[in-house]
Coordinates of C-alpha atoms (C1' of nucleotides) in Angstrom, one line a residue:
Chain A
M1 CA 0.0 0.0 0.0
S2 CA 2.0 2.9 1.3
E3 CA 5.2 0.9 1.2
K4 CA 6.4 2.5 -2.0
R5 CA 9.8 4.0 -1.8
W6 CA 11.4 6.3 -4.3
G7 CA 15.0 6.5 -5.6
V8 CA 16.7 9.8 -6.2
G9 CA 16.4 9.7 -10.0
E10 CA 12.8 8.8 -9.9
L11 CA 12.0 11.5 -7.3
A12 CA 14.0 14.1 -9.3
A13 CA 12.1 13.3 -12.5
A14 CA 8.8 13.5 -10.6
T15 CA 9.5 16.9 -9.0
G16 CA 11.6 18.5 -11.7
L17 CA 14.5 18.9 -9.4
T18 CA 18.0 17.6 -10.1
V19 CA 19.6 14.6 -8.4
R20 CA 22.3 16.9 -7.2
T21 CA 19.8 19.1 -5.5
L22 CA 18.4 16.2 -3.6
H23 CA 21.9 15.1 -2.7
H24 CA 22.5 18.6 -1.4
Y25 CA 19.4 18.7 0.7
D26 CA 20.6 15.4 2.1
E27 CA 24.1 16.7 2.8
I28 CA 22.9 19.6 4.8
G29 CA 20.2 17.5 6.5
L30 CA 17.3 19.5 5.1
V31 CA 15.6 16.5 3.4
S32 CA 17.2 13.2 4.1
P33 CA 15.7 9.9 3.0
S34 CA 14.5 7.8 5.9
E35 CA 16.0 4.6 4.4
R36 CA 18.9 3.4 2.4
T37 CA 19.3 0.1 0.4
H38 CA 22.1 -2.2 1.4
A39 CA 24.0 -0.7 -1.5
G40 CA 23.6 2.7 0.0
H41 CA 21.0 4.0 -2.4
R42 CA 18.6 6.6 -1.1
R43 CA 15.0 5.5 -0.6
Y44 CA 12.6 8.3 0.1
T45 CA 9.3 7.6 1.9
E46 CA 6.1 9.5 1.5
A47 CA 6.8 11.5 4.6
D48 CA 10.2 12.5 3.1
I49 CA 8.5 13.6 0.0
R50 CA 6.0 15.7 1.9
R51 CA 8.8 17.4 3.6
L52 CA 10.4 18.0 0.2
Y53 CA 7.3 19.7 -1.0
R54 CA 7.3 22.0 2.0
V55 CA 10.8 22.9 1.4
R56 CA 10.2 23.6 -2.3
A57 CA 7.2 25.7 -1.4
L58 CA 9.2 27.8 1.0
R59 CA 12.1 28.0 -1.5
S60 CA 9.7 29.2 -4.2
I61 CA 9.0 32.3 -2.2
G62 CA 12.6 33.1 -1.9
L63 CA 13.6 31.8 1.5
S64 CA 17.1 30.5 2.1
L65 CA 17.7 26.8 2.9
Y66 CA 18.9 27.8 6.3
T67 CA 15.7 29.7 7.1
I68 CA 13.6 26.9 5.7
A69 CA 15.4 24.4 8.0
A70 CA 14.8 26.7 11.0
T71 CA 11.2 27.3 10.2
L72 CA 10.4 23.6 9.6
A73 CA 12.2 22.8 12.8
E74 CA 10.1 25.2 14.8
G75 CA 7.1 23.9 13.0
D76 CA 4.6 26.3 14.6
R77 CA 2.3 28.7 13.1
E78 CA 3.9 31.9 14.5
A79 CA 7.3 31.0 13.3
L80 CA 6.0 30.6 9.8
R81 CA 4.1 33.8 10.0
S82 CA 7.1 35.8 11.2
V83 CA 9.4 34.5 8.5
L84 CA 6.7 35.3 5.9
V85 CA 6.4 38.9 7.3
D86 CA 10.1 39.3 7.2
Q87 CA 10.3 38.0 3.7
L88 CA 7.6 40.4 2.7
A89 CA 9.6 43.3 3.9
H90 CA 12.7 41.9 2.3
L91 CA 11.1 41.5 -1.0
D92 CA 9.7 45.0 -0.8
A93 CA 13.1 46.4 -0.2
Q94 CA 14.5 44.3 -3.1
A95 CA 11.8 45.5 -5.4
R96 CA 12.5 49.1 -4.5
R97 CA 16.2 48.7 -5.0
M98 CA 15.6 47.2 -8.5
N99 CA 13.3 50.1 -9.4
D100 CA 15.8 52.6 -8.2
L101 CA 18.6 51.0 -10.2
R102 CA 16.4 50.8 -13.2
A103 CA 15.6 54.5 -13.0
Q104 CA 19.4 55.2 -12.8
V105 CA 20.2 53.1 -15.8
Q106 CA 17.4 54.7 -17.8
H107 CA 18.6 58.1 -16.8
L108 CA 22.1 57.3 -17.8
L109 CA 20.9 56.0 -21.2
E110 CA 19.0 59.3 -21.8
R111 CA 22.0 61.3 -20.9
M112 CA 24.1 59.3 -23.3
N113 CA 22.0 60.6 -26.2
T114 CA 22.8 64.2 -25.4
V115 CA 26.6 63.7 -25.1
A116 CA 28.8 63.6 -28.1
D117 CA 32.2 62.4 -27.0
P118 CA 32.3 58.8 -25.9
G119 CA 34.9 59.6 -23.3
E120 CA 32.6 62.0 -21.7
V121 CA 30.1 59.3 -21.0
L122 CA 32.6 57.6 -18.8
T123 CA 33.5 60.9 -17.3
I124 CA 29.9 61.2 -16.2
L125 CA 30.2 57.9 -14.5
E126 CA 33.4 59.0 -12.7
T127 CA 31.7 62.2 -11.5
M128 CA 28.6 60.4 -10.3
Q129 CA 30.7 58.2 -8.1
M130 CA 33.0 61.0 -6.9
I131 CA 30.0 62.9 -5.6
E132 CA 28.9 59.9 -3.6
S133 CA 32.3 59.2 -2.3
Y134 CA 32.9 62.7 -1.0
Y135 CA 30.7 61.7 1.8
T136 CA 32.8 60.1 4.5
P137 CA 31.5 56.9 6.0
E138 CA 30.6 58.7 9.2
Q139 CA 28.5 61.2 7.2
L140 CA 26.9 58.4 5.3
E141 CA 26.0 56.6 8.5
Y142 CA 24.6 59.8 9.8
L143 CA 22.5 60.3 6.7
A144 CA 21.3 56.7 6.9
K145 CA 20.2 57.4 10.5
R146 CA 18.3 60.5 9.4
R147 CA 16.7 58.5 6.8
E148 CA 15.3 56.1 9.4
E149 CA 14.2 58.9 11.7
L150 CA 12.4 60.8 9.0
G151 CA 10.9 57.8 7.4
E152 CA 10.7 56.8 3.8
D153 CA 7.8 59.0 2.9
A154 CA 9.4 62.2 4.2
I155 CA 12.5 61.4 2.2
K156 CA 10.5 60.9 -1.0
E157 CA 8.6 64.1 -0.4
V158 CA 11.9 66.0 -0.1
E159 CA 13.3 64.3 -3.2
Q160 CA 10.3 65.3 -5.2
A161 CA 10.3 68.8 -3.9
W162 CA 13.9 69.5 -5.1
P163 CA 13.4 69.6 -8.8
Q164 CA 10.5 72.0 -8.5
L165 CA 12.5 74.2 -6.2
I166 CA 15.5 74.3 -8.4
S167 CA 13.6 75.1 -11.5
A168 CA 11.7 77.9 -9.8
M169 CA 14.9 79.3 -8.5
K170 CA 16.4 79.0 -11.9
E171 CA 13.7 81.1 -13.5
H172 CA 14.2 83.9 -11.0
Q173 CA 17.9 83.9 -11.5
A174 CA 17.5 83.9 -15.3
A175 CA 14.9 86.8 -15.0
G176 CA 17.4 88.7 -12.9
T177 CA 15.0 88.9 -9.9
P178 CA 16.9 90.7 -7.0
V179 CA 17.9 88.3 -4.2
D180 CA 15.9 90.2 -1.6
D181 CA 12.6 89.7 -3.5
P182 CA 10.1 88.1 -1.2
D183 CA 9.5 85.1 -3.5
V184 CA 13.2 84.4 -3.8
Q185 CA 13.5 84.8 -0.1
A186 CA 10.7 82.3 0.5
L187 CA 12.3 79.8 -1.9
T188 CA 15.7 80.3 -0.3
A189 CA 14.2 79.6 3.1
R190 CA 12.6 76.5 1.8
W191 CA 15.8 75.5 0.1
F192 CA 17.9 75.6 3.3
E193 CA 15.0 74.1 5.2
L194 CA 15.1 71.1 3.0
V195 CA 18.9 70.9 3.1
E196 CA 18.9 70.9 6.9
A197 CA 16.0 68.6 7.1
F198 CA 17.9 66.1 5.1
T199 CA 21.3 66.6 6.5
G200 CA 20.3 67.4 10.1
G201 CA 22.4 70.5 10.0
D202 CA 25.7 68.5 9.6
S203 CA 28.0 71.2 8.2
G204 CA 30.5 68.5 7.2
V205 CA 28.1 67.4 4.6
H206 CA 27.9 71.0 3.3
E207 CA 31.6 71.4 3.2
S208 CA 32.0 68.2 1.3
L209 CA 29.5 69.3 -1.2
G210 CA 31.2 72.7 -1.4
K211 CA 34.5 71.0 -2.0
V212 CA 33.3 68.8 -4.8
W213 CA 31.5 71.8 -6.3
E214 CA 34.7 73.8 -6.6
E215 CA 36.5 71.0 -8.3
Q216 CA 33.7 69.5 -10.4
G217 CA 31.1 72.2 -10.7
D218 CA 31.9 73.3 -14.2
K219 CA 32.1 69.8 -15.6
L220 CA 28.8 68.9 -13.9
N221 CA 27.2 72.0 -15.3
Q222 CA 28.2 71.0 -18.8
Q223 CA 26.9 67.5 -18.5
F224 CA 23.9 67.7 -16.3
D225 CA 21.8 70.2 -18.2
T226 CA 18.8 70.1 -15.8
G227 CA 20.9 70.4 -12.6
L228 CA 22.6 73.2 -10.7
S229 CA 24.8 75.7 -12.3
P230 CA 27.5 77.6 -10.4
E231 CA 25.7 80.8 -11.2
L232 CA 22.6 79.4 -9.6
M233 CA 24.5 78.3 -6.5
A234 CA 26.0 81.8 -6.2
Y235 CA 22.6 83.3 -6.6
V236 CA 21.2 81.1 -3.8
G237 CA 24.2 81.9 -1.7
R238 CA 23.6 85.7 -2.0
A239 CA 19.9 85.2 -1.3
N240 CA 20.9 83.3 1.8
E241 CA 23.2 86.0 3.0
V242 CA 20.3 88.5 2.8
R243 CA 18.0 86.0 4.5
T244 CA 20.3 85.3 7.5
Q245 CA 21.1 89.0 8.0
A246 CA 17.4 89.8 7.9
G247 CA 16.4 87.0 10.2
G248 CA 19.4 87.0 12.6
Chain B
M1 CA 52.1 68.6 -9.4
S2 CA 50.4 65.5 -10.6
E3 CA 53.0 63.3 -9.0
K4 CA 50.9 62.3 -6.0
R5 CA 50.4 58.6 -5.6
W6 CA 48.0 56.9 -3.2
G7 CA 48.4 53.9 -1.0
V8 CA 45.6 51.3 -0.7
G9 CA 44.5 52.4 2.8
E10 CA 44.5 56.0 1.8
L11 CA 42.5 55.2 -1.3
A12 CA 40.1 52.9 0.6
A13 CA 39.4 55.6 3.1
A14 CA 38.9 58.2 0.4
T15 CA 36.5 56.1 -1.6
G16 CA 34.7 54.2 1.1
L17 CA 35.8 50.9 -0.2
T18 CA 37.7 48.3 1.8
V19 CA 41.4 47.4 1.3
R20 CA 40.3 43.9 0.5
T21 CA 38.1 45.2 -2.3
L22 CA 41.0 47.0 -3.9
H23 CA 43.1 43.9 -3.5
H24 CA 40.4 41.9 -5.2
Y25 CA 40.2 44.3 -8.1
D26 CA 43.9 44.1 -8.5
E27 CA 43.9 40.3 -8.3
I28 CA 41.4 40.0 -11.2
G29 CA 43.1 42.7 -13.1
L30 CA 40.2 45.1 -13.0
V31 CA 41.9 48.0 -11.4
S32 CA 45.7 47.5 -10.8
P33 CA 48.0 50.2 -9.5
S34 CA 50.4 51.4 -12.1
E35 CA 53.3 51.3 -9.6
R36 CA 54.6 49.5 -6.6
T37 CA 57.1 50.7 -4.0
H38 CA 60.3 48.7 -3.6
A39 CA 58.6 47.1 -0.6
G40 CA 55.8 45.9 -2.9
H41 CA 53.2 48.4 -1.7
R42 CA 50.6 49.4 -4.2
R43 CA 50.8 53.0 -5.5
Y44 CA 47.8 54.2 -7.4
T45 CA 48.1 57.0 -9.9
E46 CA 45.3 59.5 -10.8
A47 CA 44.6 57.4 -13.9
D48 CA 44.1 54.3 -11.8
I49 CA 41.7 56.2 -9.6
R50 CA 39.7 57.4 -12.5
R51 CA 39.4 53.9 -13.7
L52 CA 38.3 52.9 -10.2
Y53 CA 35.6 55.5 -10.2
R54 CA 34.3 54.2 -13.5
V55 CA 34.3 50.7 -12.2
R56 CA 32.3 51.8 -9.1
A57 CA 29.8 53.7 -11.2
L58 CA 29.1 50.6 -13.3
R59 CA 29.0 48.5 -10.2
S60 CA 26.5 50.9 -8.6
I61 CA 24.0 50.0 -11.4
G62 CA 24.4 46.3 -10.7
L63 CA 26.8 45.1 -13.4
S64 CA 29.1 42.2 -12.6
L65 CA 32.8 42.8 -12.4
Y66 CA 33.3 40.6 -15.4
T67 CA 30.9 42.7 -17.5
I68 CA 32.5 45.9 -16.3
A69 CA 35.9 44.6 -17.3
A70 CA 34.6 43.7 -20.7
T71 CA 32.8 47.0 -21.2
L72 CA 35.8 49.1 -20.2
A73 CA 38.0 47.0 -22.4
E74 CA 35.8 47.7 -25.4
G75 CA 35.7 51.3 -24.3
D76 CA 33.4 52.5 -27.0
R77 CA 30.0 54.1 -26.8
E78 CA 27.9 51.4 -28.3
A79 CA 29.4 48.7 -26.0
L80 CA 28.3 50.8 -23.0
R81 CA 24.9 51.5 -24.5
S82 CA 24.3 47.8 -25.1
V83 CA 25.2 46.7 -21.7
L84 CA 23.0 49.4 -20.2
V85 CA 20.1 48.3 -22.4
D86 CA 20.7 44.7 -21.3
Q87 CA 20.9 45.7 -17.7
L88 CA 17.7 47.7 -18.0
A89 CA 15.9 44.6 -19.2
H90 CA 17.5 42.5 -16.5
L91 CA 16.5 44.9 -13.8
D92 CA 13.0 44.9 -15.2
A93 CA 12.8 41.2 -15.0
Q94 CA 14.2 41.1 -11.5
A95 CA 11.7 43.7 -10.3
R96 CA 8.8 41.8 -11.8
R97 CA 10.0 38.6 -10.1
M98 CA 10.2 40.4 -6.8
N99 CA 6.7 41.7 -7.1
D100 CA 5.4 38.3 -8.1
L101 CA 7.0 36.7 -5.1
R102 CA 5.8 39.5 -2.9
A103 CA 2.2 38.9 -4.1
Q104 CA 2.6 35.2 -3.4
V105 CA 3.8 35.7 0.2
Q106 CA 1.1 38.2 0.9
H107 CA -1.5 35.8 -0.5
L108 CA -0.1 33.1 1.7
L109 CA -0.2 35.3 4.8
E110 CA -3.9 36.1 4.1
R111 CA -4.6 32.4 3.7
M112 CA -3.0 31.7 7.0
N113 CA -5.6 33.8 8.8
T114 CA -8.4 31.7 7.6
V115 CA -6.9 28.3 8.6
A116 CA -6.9 27.0 12.1
D117 CA -4.6 24.0 12.3
P118 CA -0.9 24.9 12.0
G119 CA -0.2 21.6 10.3
E120 CA -2.7 22.6 7.7
V121 CA -0.7 25.7 6.8
L122 CA 2.2 23.4 5.8
T123 CA -0.2 21.2 3.9
I124 CA -1.2 24.2 1.9
L125 CA 2.5 24.6 1.0
E126 CA 2.8 21.0 0.0
T127 CA -0.2 21.3 -2.2
M128 CA 0.9 24.5 -3.8
Q129 CA 4.1 22.8 -4.9
M130 CA 2.4 19.5 -5.9
I131 CA 0.2 21.3 -8.3
E132 CA 3.2 23.0 -9.8
S133 CA 5.2 19.8 -10.1
Y134 CA 2.4 17.9 -11.8
Y135 CA 3.4 19.9 -14.8
T136 CA 6.2 18.2 -16.6
P137 CA 9.1 20.3 -17.6
E138 CA 7.9 20.1 -21.2
Q139 CA 4.5 21.4 -20.2
L140 CA 6.1 24.2 -18.2
E141 CA 8.2 25.2 -21.1
Y142 CA 5.1 25.2 -23.3
L143 CA 3.3 27.3 -20.9
A144 CA 6.2 29.7 -20.7
K145 CA 6.1 30.0 -24.5
R146 CA 2.4 30.7 -24.4
R147 CA 3.0 33.4 -21.8
E148 CA 5.4 35.1 -24.2
E149 CA 3.1 34.8 -27.1
L150 CA 0.1 36.2 -25.3
G151 CA 2.0 38.9 -23.5
E152 CA 1.9 39.9 -19.9
D153 CA -1.2 42.0 -20.2
A154 CA -3.3 39.2 -21.7
I155 CA -2.1 36.9 -18.9
K156 CA -3.0 39.4 -16.2
E157 CA -6.4 39.9 -17.8
V158 CA -7.1 36.2 -17.7
E159 CA -5.9 35.9 -14.1
Q160 CA -8.2 38.7 -13.1
A161 CA -11.1 37.2 -15.0
W162 CA -11.0 33.8 -13.2
P163 CA -12.2 34.8 -9.7
Q164 CA -15.2 36.6 -11.2
L165 CA -16.0 33.7 -13.4
I166 CA -15.7 31.2 -10.5
S167 CA -17.9 33.2 -8.2
A168 CA -20.6 33.7 -10.9
M169 CA -20.5 30.0 -11.6
K170 CA -20.7 29.3 -7.9
E171 CA -23.9 31.3 -7.5
H172 CA -25.6 29.5 -10.3
Q173 CA -24.6 26.2 -8.8
A174 CA -25.8 27.2 -5.4
A175 CA -29.1 28.5 -6.8
G176 CA -29.5 25.2 -8.7
T177 CA -29.7 26.8 -12.1
P178 CA -29.9 24.0 -14.7
V179 CA -26.8 23.5 -16.7
D180 CA -28.4 24.2 -20.0
D181 CA -29.4 27.7 -18.9
P182 CA -28.1 30.2 -21.4
D183 CA -26.2 32.2 -18.8
V184 CA -24.5 29.1 -17.5
Q185 CA -23.7 28.0 -21.0
A186 CA -22.2 31.4 -21.7
L187 CA -20.1 31.2 -18.6
T188 CA -19.0 27.7 -19.4
A189 CA -18.0 28.7 -22.9
R190 CA -16.0 31.5 -21.4
W191 CA -14.5 29.1 -18.8
F192 CA -13.1 26.7 -21.4
E193 CA -12.1 29.5 -23.6
L194 CA -9.9 30.8 -20.9
V195 CA -8.5 27.4 -20.1
E196 CA -7.6 26.8 -23.7
A197 CA -6.3 30.3 -24.2
F198 CA -4.0 29.7 -21.3
T199 CA -2.9 26.2 -22.0
G200 CA -3.1 26.4 -25.7
G201 CA -5.3 23.3 -25.8
D202 CA -2.6 21.1 -24.3
S203 CA -4.6 18.1 -23.1
G204 CA -1.6 16.9 -21.0
V205 CA -2.0 19.9 -18.8
H206 CA -5.7 19.1 -18.4
E207 CA -4.9 15.5 -17.5
S208 CA -2.4 16.6 -15.0
L209 CA -4.8 18.9 -13.4
G210 CA -7.5 16.2 -13.4
K211 CA -5.1 13.8 -11.7
V212 CA -4.2 16.2 -9.0
W213 CA -7.8 17.0 -8.5
E214 CA -8.8 13.4 -7.9
E215 CA -6.2 13.1 -5.3
Q216 CA -6.2 16.5 -3.7
G217 CA -9.5 18.0 -4.5
D218 CA -11.2 17.4 -1.2
K219 CA -8.2 18.7 0.8
L220 CA -8.0 21.7 -1.5
N221 CA -11.7 22.4 -1.0
Q222 CA -11.4 22.4 2.7
Q223 CA -8.5 24.8 2.8
F224 CA -9.2 27.2 -0.1
D225 CA -12.6 28.5 0.8
T226 CA -12.7 30.9 -2.1
G227 CA -11.6 28.3 -4.7
L228 CA -13.1 25.5 -6.6
S229 CA -15.2 22.8 -4.9
P230 CA -15.6 19.3 -6.4
E231 CA -19.3 20.0 -6.7
L232 CA -18.6 23.1 -8.7
M233 CA -16.2 21.2 -10.9
A234 CA -18.9 18.6 -11.5
Y235 CA -21.4 21.2 -12.3
V236 CA -19.1 22.8 -14.8
G237 CA -18.4 19.4 -16.2
R238 CA -22.0 18.7 -16.8
A239 CA -22.5 22.1 -18.3
N240 CA -19.7 21.5 -20.7
E241 CA -21.2 18.2 -21.8
V242 CA -24.3 20.0 -22.8
R243 CA -22.3 22.7 -24.5
T244 CA -20.1 20.3 -26.6
Q245 CA -23.1 18.2 -27.6
A246 CA -25.0 21.4 -28.6
G247 CA -22.1 22.9 -30.4
G248 CA -20.6 19.8 -32.0
Chain C
dA1 C1' 69.9 48.4 19.8
dC2 C1' 65.5 47.0 20.9
dT3 C1' 60.6 47.2 21.0
dT4 C1' 56.3 48.8 19.7
dG5 C1' 53.0 50.0 16.3
dC6 C1' 51.3 50.8 12.0
dA7 C1' 50.5 50.1 7.1
dC8 C1' 51.2 46.9 4.0
dC9 C1' 51.9 42.2 1.9
dT10 C1' 50.5 37.2 0.3
dG11 C1' 47.8 33.1 0.9
dA12 C1' 43.9 30.7 1.9
dC13 C1' 39.3 29.5 3.7
dG14 C1' 34.4 30.9 4.0
dC15 C1' 29.7 32.0 2.3
dG16 C1' 24.9 29.9 -0.8
dA17 C1' 22.9 26.7 -3.7
dC18 C1' 23.9 24.0 -6.2
dG19 C1' 26.5 22.5 -11.5
dT20 C1' 29.7 19.6 -13.2
dG21 C1' 32.7 16.3 -13.7
dA22 C1' 35.8 12.0 -12.0
dG23 C1' 36.1 7.6 -10.6
dG24 C1' 34.0 3.6 -8.2
dT25 C1' 30.0 0.2 -6.9
dC26 C1' 25.6 -2.4 -7.6
dT27 C1' 22.2 -4.4 -10.3
dT28 C1' 20.0 -6.1 -14.3
dA29 C1' 19.5 -7.6 -19.2
dG30 C1' 21.6 -9.7 -23.1
Chain D
dC1 C1' 30.8 -12.5 -19.0
dT2 C1' 29.9 -8.0 -20.2
dA3 C1' 27.8 -3.7 -21.1
dA4 C1' 24.5 -0.3 -19.6
dG5 C1' 22.2 2.2 -16.3
dA6 C1' 21.3 4.1 -11.9
dC7 C1' 23.5 5.1 -8.0
dC8 C1' 27.4 6.3 -4.8
dT9 C1' 31.1 9.7 -2.7
dC10 C1' 34.5 13.1 -3.1
dA11 C1' 35.7 17.6 -4.6
dC12 C1' 36.4 21.7 -7.3
dG13 C1' 34.0 26.0 -9.5
dT14 C1' 30.8 29.8 -9.3
dC15 C1' 30.8 35.6 -7.4
dG16 C1' 32.4 39.4 -4.6
dC17 C1' 34.4 40.0 -1.5
dG18 C1' 35.0 39.3 4.5
dT19 C1' 38.0 37.6 7.6
dC20 C1' 41.7 35.7 9.7
dA21 C1' 46.8 34.1 9.8
dG22 C1' 51.5 35.0 9.5
dG23 C1' 55.2 37.8 7.7
dT24 C1' 57.8 42.4 6.0
dG25 C1' 59.2 47.5 6.0
dC26 C1' 59.6 51.6 8.3
dA27 C1' 59.4 55.3 11.7
dA28 C1' 59.1 56.7 16.6
dG29 C1' 59.9 55.9 21.4
dT30 C1' 62.7 53.6 25.3

DNA sequence: ACTTGCACCTGACGCGACGTGAGGTCTTAG
DNA sequence: CTAAGACCTCACGTCGCGTCAGGTGCAAGT
């Protein structure tokens, strides 16, 4: 009746796994056959196969073999729920990462169309990385903490606010609006508000950005047509002087 | 002037990488220092560092070190563009996979709330996998091909159509509507239309599903309250007999 | 002169989930 | 008696480094 036993090859063919995979699961003790023939051949019972199916189910949602082993060892409902919840968060994070990367790659491809010299394309890459690495590890750690404190939503809001702020500021600068104009002053206040909200008032971050700007600003300006120009930065700087003198 | 050279530790601190990483890049010939001191210490030139920045930029968008090496070796614009395009597709696929997995996990969590016995939760897992593995590799390959032919949108449409179809059919069955009722016949036609659209008329797939149904139908019915009951399957079967006799 | 300390070196194992042989054993059919 | 399968056990390769372990070169302090 239920005495039927399965060999590895047979089981592999039935489940679509490879023999090596079953060997591996046996090696690490995740799914071991209950019996062996006198020749040492693996003989899987129905119970073994049920365990195998559970393992595959948990694998199919992306859990590691280690986690699966632990979960099946616990065997209770809450253990399973908690790994599923963790996995949900993990997959969320992964999906977001992928989307972010995707956006970067697409951005880069679009930029490539507007640049003539092939060498410049690579220079863009260099510069991208340089800006990132001008943050020291401590600063990066600090920023990461801020990110947690503020929460994802707040960060996204800030990131979406920036382009609008920049373009508004650009228009004023292009139109020659004086820096003590109320609109400009409001925008400037908002500008530094965002910067401080994001950096937490860490002046080291500002200095780093200033440093990279001195060295790379012109290049950046040439290549990133939608970004910040040195003129704009100077304009904002003058506006901020007026602002701080007025306010302080 | 430009005679400054950098040691590994110095460079590591400046870029935020580890010394080991720089060693690794040197080992595989990806970024090697142009010089060494007489003591064998690595001395990186500016050109080396520019190469390093390019490497990190390409890494930051998820390329493998091997791909980066190949791309930088080619050095031309089209090579870069093509790897970026490939990477875009790759990231797309990854993101979709993550989202699919996420959906599955969430689905599973929801199901867990409606089931009492912890053992049953694991049985759900078993059954999920069993259904999948009742498809032979050839069948799976075939289904994958169909998926491509039909396109993602069509598949999604079908998947969304199923629950509605099932619940409508369920109501008729519960109400005792005769199987030759025009509404029921229309629903049945749609039912098998969807099945065939999805499987491409591969009867092997039907047989597999029939087989798993005989063995697991009752269990499935107990655990998946929103799904298909044997009674409903029988009802649809009878409706289909009427349909095929009427049409053929 | 000796020690301490630091930055650096090479070499080698470890991870995760198997793929891919290599080389030997057991069983069955011809 | 042999050839063909199906099975066995090592054991190395993958990828991008982390993490020791053990040794060298050089400058400052004792």
